[in-house]
Coordinates of C-alpha atoms in Angstrom, one line a residue:
M1 CA 0.0 0.0 0.0
S2 CA 1.3 3.4 -0.9
P3 CA 2.4 5.4 2.2
Y4 CA 0.8 8.5 0.7
K5 CA -2.5 6.6 0.4
V6 CA -2.4 5.9 4.1
S7 CA -1.4 9.5 4.7
L8 CA -4.5 10.5 2.8
A9 CA -6.6 8.4 5.0
T10 CA -5.1 9.2 8.3
G11 CA -4.7 12.9 7.4
G12 CA -8.5 13.1 7.7
A13 CA -8.0 13.7 11.4
L14 CA -6.6 17.2 10.5
F15 CA -10.0 18.5 10.9
A16 CA -9.8 18.0 14.6
L17 CA -7.4 20.9 14.6
I18 CA -10.4 23.1 14.6
G19 CA -13.2 20.7 15.3
F20 CA -13.9 20.0 19.0
S21 CA -16.6 22.0 20.7
Q22 CA -15.8 24.1 23.8
A23 CA -18.7 23.6 26.1
A24 CA -19.0 27.2 27.1
N25 CA -19.0 28.8 23.7
A26 CA -21.6 30.5 21.5
Q27 CA -21.7 27.9 18.8
A28 CA -19.6 25.0 17.7
F29 CA -16.0 26.1 18.5
Y30 CA -16.6 29.8 18.6
L31 CA -16.1 31.6 22.0
Q32 CA -18.1 34.7 22.7
E33 CA -16.7 35.6 26.2
Q34 CA -15.1 38.9 25.0
S35 CA -16.5 41.2 27.7
A36 CA -17.6 40.9 31.4
R37 CA -20.2 43.6 30.8
A38 CA -21.7 41.6 27.9
A39 CA -21.6 38.3 29.8
G40 CA -23.8 39.7 32.5
R41 CA -26.7 40.4 30.1
A42 CA -26.1 37.2 28.1
F43 CA -24.5 39.0 25.2
S44 CA -27.5 41.1 24.3
G45 CA -27.2 44.6 22.8
E46 CA -23.4 44.6 22.3
A47 CA -23.5 45.9 18.8
A48 CA -25.5 48.9 20.0
D49 CA -23.4 49.8 23.1
T50 CA -20.6 52.3 23.3
G51 CA -16.9 52.2 24.3
S52 CA -14.0 49.8 23.9
A53 CA -15.8 46.8 25.4
S54 CA -18.0 46.6 22.3
I55 CA -15.3 47.0 19.6
W56 CA -15.3 43.2 18.9
W57 CA -19.0 43.3 18.0
N58 CA -19.1 46.7 16.3
P59 CA -16.2 49.2 15.8
A60 CA -18.7 52.0 15.4
S61 CA -19.0 51.8 19.2
I62 CA -16.0 54.1 19.7
G63 CA -17.1 56.8 17.3
G64 CA -17.4 60.1 19.1
I65 CA -16.2 59.0 22.5
E66 CA -15.0 61.9 24.7
N67 CA -12.4 60.1 26.7
G68 CA -9.9 57.3 26.3
D69 CA -11.4 54.0 27.3
G70 CA -9.8 50.7 28.2
T71 CA -11.3 47.3 29.3
I72 CA -9.9 44.0 30.4
S73 CA -11.7 40.8 31.4
A74 CA -11.1 37.1 32.0
S75 CA -13.6 34.2 32.0
V76 CA -13.2 31.0 34.0
I77 CA -14.9 28.3 31.9
L78 CA -16.0 25.1 33.8
P79 CA -17.7 22.6 31.4
R80 CA -19.3 19.4 32.3
G81 CA -20.9 16.6 30.3
E82 CA -20.8 13.0 29.1
V83 CA -20.0 11.6 25.7
V84 CA -21.6 8.1 25.7
D85 CA -21.2 5.1 23.4
S86 CA -24.6 3.7 22.3
G87 CA -23.2 0.9 20.1
T88 CA -20.4 2.2 17.9
L89 CA -19.1 -0.5 15.5
I90 CA -15.8 -0.9 13.7
V91 CA -15.6 -3.0 10.4
R92 CA -12.1 -4.3 9.8
P93 CA -11.4 -5.7 6.3
G94 CA -12.7 -9.2 5.8
Q95 CA -14.3 -9.2 9.3
P96 CA -17.9 -8.7 10.5
A97 CA -18.8 -5.5 12.3
A98 CA -17.8 -5.5 15.9
P99 CA -18.1 -3.2 18.9
V100 CA -15.4 -0.6 19.0
G101 CA -14.6 -1.5 22.6
G102 CA -13.0 0.7 25.2
N103 CA -14.5 2.8 28.0
G104 CA -18.1 3.5 26.9
I105 CA -18.5 6.7 28.9
T106 CA -16.2 9.7 28.8
R107 CA -17.0 12.3 31.4
N108 CA -15.8 15.9 31.2
P109 CA -13.4 15.5 28.2
I110 CA -13.2 19.3 27.8
N111 CA -10.7 20.9 30.1
N112 CA -11.5 23.8 32.4
G113 CA -9.9 27.0 31.1
V114 CA -9.4 30.7 31.4
L115 CA -10.2 33.1 28.5
P116 CA -8.7 36.6 28.7
S117 CA -9.7 39.5 26.5
G118 CA -9.2 43.3 26.4
A119 CA -9.6 46.5 24.3
I120 CA -8.6 50.1 24.3
A121 CA -9.8 53.2 22.4
V122 CA -8.4 56.7 22.2
P123 CA -10.2 59.7 20.6
L124 CA -8.3 61.7 18.0
N125 CA -10.9 64.5 18.2
D126 CA -14.5 64.9 19.1
R127 CA -15.7 62.6 16.2
I128 CA -12.9 60.2 15.4
A129 CA -11.4 57.5 17.6
L130 CA -8.9 54.6 17.1
G131 CA -9.0 51.4 19.1
V132 CA -7.9 47.8 19.2
S133 CA -9.3 44.7 20.8
I134 CA -7.4 41.5 21.6
T135 CA -9.5 38.3 22.0
S136 CA -9.4 34.6 21.6
P137 CA -12.5 33.6 19.6
Y138 CA -11.6 30.0 19.0
S139 CA -9.8 28.2 21.8
F140 CA -10.2 24.9 23.7
T141 CA -8.3 21.9 25.1
T142 CA -9.8 18.4 25.3
D143 CA -8.3 15.2 26.7
Y144 CA -10.0 11.8 26.0
P145 CA -8.6 8.7 27.8
S146 CA -6.5 6.5 25.6
D147 CA -9.1 3.7 26.0
S148 CA -12.1 5.8 25.2
W149 CA -14.7 4.5 22.7
A150 CA -14.1 7.8 20.8
R151 CA -10.3 7.3 20.5
Y152 CA -10.3 7.0 16.7
S153 CA -11.9 10.4 16.5
A154 CA -10.2 12.3 19.3
D155 CA -7.5 11.7 21.9
K156 CA -5.8 15.0 22.9
T157 CA -6.6 18.2 21.1
K158 CA -5.6 21.8 21.7
L159 CA -6.6 25.0 19.7
R160 CA -5.5 28.5 20.5
T161 CA -6.3 31.7 18.5
I162 CA -5.4 35.3 19.1
D163 CA -7.4 37.9 17.2
I164 CA -6.1 41.4 17.1
Q165 CA -8.6 43.9 15.7
P166 CA -7.3 47.5 15.1
S167 CA -10.4 49.7 14.5
I168 CA -11.6 53.2 13.7
G169 CA -14.9 54.7 14.7
V170 CA -16.3 58.0 13.3
A171 CA -19.3 60.0 14.5
V172 CA -20.5 61.3 11.1
T173 CA -23.4 63.2 12.7
D174 CA -24.9 63.4 16.2
W175 CA -27.0 60.3 15.4
L176 CA -24.9 58.3 13.0
R177 CA -21.6 56.5 13.8
V178 CA -19.7 54.2 11.5
G179 CA -16.7 52.0 12.1
A180 CA -14.3 49.5 10.5
G181 CA -11.6 47.1 11.7
L182 CA -9.1 44.6 10.5
N183 CA -9.0 41.2 12.1
I184 CA -5.5 39.8 12.3
E185 CA -5.8 36.2 13.6
Y186 CA -3.1 33.7 14.7
T187 CA -4.0 30.1 15.1
D188 CA -2.0 27.3 16.7
A189 CA -3.2 23.8 17.1
S190 CA -2.2 20.3 17.9
L191 CA -4.0 17.0 18.2
S192 CA -3.5 13.2 18.5
N193 CA -5.8 10.3 18.0
A194 CA -5.7 6.5 17.7
L195 CA -5.5 4.5 14.5
P196 CA -6.9 1.0 14.2
N197 CA -4.6 -1.8 13.2
L198 CA -6.0 -4.5 10.9
A199 CA -6.4 -7.1 13.7
A200 CA -8.5 -6.3 16.8
T201 CA -5.9 -8.1 19.0
L202 CA -3.2 -5.6 18.0
P203 CA -2.7 -2.4 20.0
D204 CA -3.8 0.8 18.2
G205 CA -1.5 3.0 16.2
R206 CA -1.3 6.7 16.8
Q207 CA -1.1 9.9 14.9
E208 CA -0.2 13.4 16.0
L209 CA -0.7 16.7 14.1
K210 CA 0.5 20.2 14.7
G211 CA 0.0 23.4 12.7
D212 CA -0.2 27.2 12.9
G213 CA -0.7 30.2 10.7
W214 CA -1.7 33.9 10.4
D215 CA -4.8 35.0 8.5
F216 CA -7.0 38.1 8.0
G217 CA -10.6 39.2 8.0
W218 CA -12.5 42.4 8.6
T219 CA -15.3 44.0 10.6
A220 CA -17.6 46.9 9.7
G221 CA -20.6 48.5 11.4
V222 CA -22.9 51.4 12.0
Q223 CA -24.9 52.8 14.9
L224 CA -28.0 54.9 14.8
H225 CA -28.6 57.0 17.9
S226 CA -31.6 58.8 19.3
S227 CA -32.3 60.2 22.8
R228 CA -33.5 56.8 24.1
F229 CA -32.9 54.2 21.4
T230 CA -29.7 52.9 19.7
L231 CA -29.6 50.4 16.8
G232 CA -26.3 48.8 15.9
L233 CA -25.7 46.8 12.7
S234 CA -22.4 45.1 12.0
Y235 CA -20.7 42.4 9.9
K236 CA -17.7 40.3 10.7
S237 CA -16.3 38.6 7.6
A238 CA -15.5 34.9 7.3
I239 CA -11.8 34.1 7.6
E240 CA -10.0 31.6 5.4
H241 CA -7.4 30.0 7.6
T242 CA -4.3 28.2 6.3
L243 CA -2.4 26.1 8.8
K244 CA 0.9 24.5 8.0
G245 CA 2.3 21.8 10.2
D246 CA 3.5 18.2 10.7
L247 CA 1.9 14.8 10.7
T248 CA 3.5 11.9 12.6
V249 CA 2.1 8.3 12.2
S250 CA 3.4 5.5 14.5
G251 CA 2.5 2.1 15.9
L252 CA 1.0 0.6 12.7
V253 CA 2.1 -3.0 12.1
G254 CA 1.8 -5.6 9.5
P255 CA 0.8 -4.3 6.0
L256 CA 0.3 -0.8 7.5
A257 CA 3.8 -0.6 9.0
T258 CA 5.3 1.2 5.9
S259 CA 3.0 4.1 6.7
N260 CA 4.8 4.9 10.0
R261 CA 6.5 8.2 9.1
A262 CA 6.7 11.9 9.8
L263 CA 5.6 14.4 7.1
S264 CA 6.3 18.1 7.2
G265 CA 4.7 21.1 5.5
I266 CA 1.1 19.7 5.3
E267 CA -1.4 22.5 4.6
A268 CA -5.0 22.6 5.7
K269 CA -7.5 25.3 4.6
F270 CA -10.8 26.0 6.3
Y271 CA -13.2 28.9 7.0
T272 CA -14.4 30.3 10.3
P273 CA -17.9 31.9 9.9
S274 CA -19.0 35.3 9.1
Q275 CA -21.4 37.1 11.6
A276 CA -24.2 39.4 10.7
I277 CA -25.2 41.2 13.9
A278 CA -28.2 43.4 14.8
G279 CA -28.3 44.8 18.3
A280 CA -30.6 47.4 20.0
R281 CA -30.7 49.2 23.3
F282 CA -33.7 51.1 24.6
A283 CA -33.6 53.4 27.7
A284 CA -37.1 52.6 29.0
T285 CA -36.5 54.8 32.1
D286 CA -33.6 56.7 33.5
K287 CA -32.6 53.5 35.3
L288 CA -33.8 50.7 33.1
T289 CA -32.3 49.8 29.7
L290 CA -33.6 46.9 27.6
N291 CA -31.2 45.1 25.3
A292 CA -31.7 42.7 22.3
Q293 CA -29.4 41.1 19.8
V294 CA -29.6 38.7 16.9
I295 CA -26.7 37.1 15.1
R296 CA -26.6 35.1 11.9
Y297 CA -23.5 32.8 11.8
G298 CA -22.3 31.9 8.3
W299 CA -21.2 28.4 9.3
D300 CA -22.1 27.1 5.9
K301 CA -18.7 28.3 4.8
F302 CA -17.3 25.5 6.9
D303 CA -18.3 22.9 4.4
A304 CA -14.9 21.1 4.2
I305 CA -11.3 21.0 5.3
R306 CA -9.1 21.2 2.2
L307 CA -5.8 19.5 2.6
G308 CA -2.8 20.2 0.4
A309 CA 0.1 18.0 -0.8
P310 CA 0.9 15.2 -0.3
V311 CA -2.6 14.5 1.0
N312 CA -4.6 16.5 -1.6
A313 CA -8.1 15.8 -0.3
A314 CA -11.3 17.6 0.8
L315 CA -12.9 16.5 4.1
P316 CA -16.6 17.2 4.3
E317 CA -18.0 19.0 7.4
N318 CA -21.3 20.2 6.1
Y319 CA -22.1 22.8 8.8
R320 CA -25.2 24.9 8.4
T321 CA -26.1 28.5 9.0
S322 CA -27.1 29.0 12.6
W323 CA -28.5 31.8 14.8
S324 CA -28.4 33.2 18.3
Y325 CA -31.1 35.4 19.9
A326 CA -30.5 37.3 23.2
G327 CA -32.4 39.7 25.4
G328 CA -31.4 41.4 28.6
V329 CA -31.6 44.3 30.9
D330 CA -29.4 46.8 32.7
Y331 CA -30.7 48.4 35.8
A332 CA -29.0 51.3 37.6
V333 CA -29.6 50.7 41.2
S334 CA -27.6 53.8 42.1
P335 CA -25.0 56.0 40.4
K336 CA -22.4 53.5 41.5
V337 CA -24.1 50.1 41.0
T338 CA -25.7 48.6 37.8
L339 CA -27.2 45.2 37.8
R340 CA -27.7 43.0 34.6
A341 CA -29.5 39.9 33.5
G342 CA -30.1 38.2 30.2
V343 CA -31.1 35.0 28.3
Q344 CA -29.6 33.8 25.1
R345 CA -30.8 31.0 22.8
A346 CA -28.3 29.6 20.2
T347 CA -28.8 26.9 17.6
T348 CA -25.9 24.5 16.7
P349 CA -24.4 24.5 13.1
T350 CA -23.7 20.8 13.4
Q351 CA -26.3 18.4 11.9
D352 CA -27.6 15.0 12.8
T353 CA -25.8 12.2 10.9
E354 CA -22.9 14.6 10.5
R355 CA -21.9 15.0 14.2
D356 CA -19.1 13.0 15.8
A357 CA -17.2 13.0 19.0
R358 CA -14.8 15.8 17.8
V359 CA -17.7 18.2 17.8
P360 CA -20.5 17.0 20.2
D361 CA -22.3 20.3 19.9
S362 CA -26.0 21.0 20.4
D363 CA -28.6 23.7 20.8
R364 CA -28.2 25.6 24.1
W365 CA -29.6 28.2 26.5
N366 CA -27.4 30.7 28.2
F367 CA -28.6 32.5 31.4
G368 CA -26.6 35.4 32.6
L369 CA -26.4 37.6 35.7
G370 CA -24.0 40.4 36.4
G371 CA -23.3 43.8 37.6
S372 CA -20.9 46.8 37.7
Y373 CA -19.5 48.9 40.5
A374 CA -18.1 52.4 39.8
A375 CA -15.3 52.8 42.2
S376 CA -14.8 56.3 40.8
K377 CA -15.7 58.5 37.8
K378 CA -13.0 56.8 35.8
L379 CA -12.7 53.2 37.2
S380 CA -15.4 50.6 37.3
F381 CA -15.5 46.8 37.9
D382 CA -17.7 44.2 36.2
L383 CA -18.7 40.7 37.4
A384 CA -20.8 38.1 35.6
A385 CA -21.9 34.5 35.9
N386 CA -23.4 32.4 33.2
Y387 CA -25.0 29.0 33.2
V388 CA -25.2 27.2 29.8
S389 CA -27.5 24.3 29.3
F390 CA -27.0 22.0 26.3
A391 CA -29.6 19.7 24.8
D392 CA -28.8 16.0 24.6
A393 CA -27.8 15.2 21.0
P394 CA -26.8 12.2 18.9
I395 CA -23.2 11.6 17.9
D396 CA -23.8 9.5 14.8
R397 CA -21.3 10.2 11.9
V398 CA -19.9 7.4 9.7
T399 CA -16.2 7.7 9.0
A400 CA -13.5 5.4 7.7
A401 CA -9.8 4.9 8.4
Y402 CA -7.7 4.3 5.3
A403 CA -10.6 5.3 3.1
G404 CA -10.2 4.3 -0.5
T405 CA -7.6 1.6 0.1
A406 CA -7.7 -2.1 0.6
A407 CA -7.4 -1.5 4.4
Q408 CA -10.5 0.7 4.6
T409 CA -11.9 0.4 8.1
P410 CA -15.3 2.1 8.6
I411 CA -16.2 3.4 12.0
L412 CA -20.0 3.4 12.5
T413 CA -20.3 6.0 15.3
D414 CA -23.4 5.6 17.5
G415 CA -23.2 7.7 20.6
E416 CA -24.8 10.6 22.5
L417 CA -23.9 13.9 24.2
R418 CA -25.7 13.8 27.6
N419 CA -26.1 16.1 30.6
A420 CA -23.8 18.8 29.2
S421 CA -23.6 22.2 30.9
A422 CA -21.1 24.9 31.7
V423 CA -20.6 27.5 34.4
V424 CA -18.7 30.6 33.2
L425 CA -17.5 33.2 35.8
T426 CA -16.2 36.5 34.3
A427 CA -14.5 39.5 36.0
G428 CA -13.4 42.7 34.3
A429 CA -12.4 46.3 34.8
R430 CA -13.0 49.5 32.7
L431 CA -11.0 52.6 32.9
K432 CA -11.5 56.1 31.4
F433 CA -8.5 58.3 30.9

């Protein structure tokens, strides 16, 4: 068997570089925890708010600011859940379908984590301001046991992104603000997973993949202001990512032994989604502000992972367009204290019969509570807590190791995501200067 044919088959695991869901995210592998203020009201109204804390959602938020403005926050993410085998089968060449074996229940495969973010904005004059946000919109770490039933899909996976968004905001008139930003994004990823040998009595082989790269996108938006109502509209472009890295295959024996090797310079291309955002804020009274936000995620761009030489293949993902809907309130208890609450509903871009253990994602509800304390006219502190509840969902994708070769080994995945939830605790500070 050609070593490159085996590389083609095993290289399919490259999609795990960006494929496993973080349990506390907005959708699939996107993280929305970019602001403590936003988390407290379940991310409602961010495109219509003002100041550096909203740059990520809408760069028009800094147009016409009177003072310099900086914000920093960190979210502690505590996911829980079970990925359960309901009868997954493996079909080795010339053998009947058999249970995949291994530990049938993997609890809490997604690691706890801390997600930092920050932004700063400085006015150039009474209408124009420059700003920059630094966030990590796609980040997670997972660790499946080596004997997990899902070992052929996922073992250990790590993804880190850093998004730097320099932005400009302009107050064109007293009621119209516009803004634009460049998204400069660095991605670093590594993963490993098991490979089946041809006999069930043999130990599994293993592959490990690493890759990184820099890529670019853009953000643009407008805000329409009146005395009590603000409407914000923005668009974040899809980003085509190109990761270059190494593939190591080891532990294969018998006819597959010639495929044990290390390959360098493998290239993988994929898209992260666009976002079309509409947010609104209404000052119902001098103390009470109502917030709402709707986001359309263009996950349909994530239709495949396209692998370069020597693999030269496209791996189908078939994500679909998805949405989130959020509503929330801000209530000024006093000049120093503001309380917040909100609810968000988000649909998953993954589809039944296309979902596997790498992305056990599902529809979810996000409930947020938070508040701010103004220590002075310039310094305030934000706290928020979110509880995210995920629907149970099937994990039921059919894949194959060594596809298209005499050693083709289908994996008929039959499992379920159960009892998944997350607690997210966020703290931040805002400073005017």
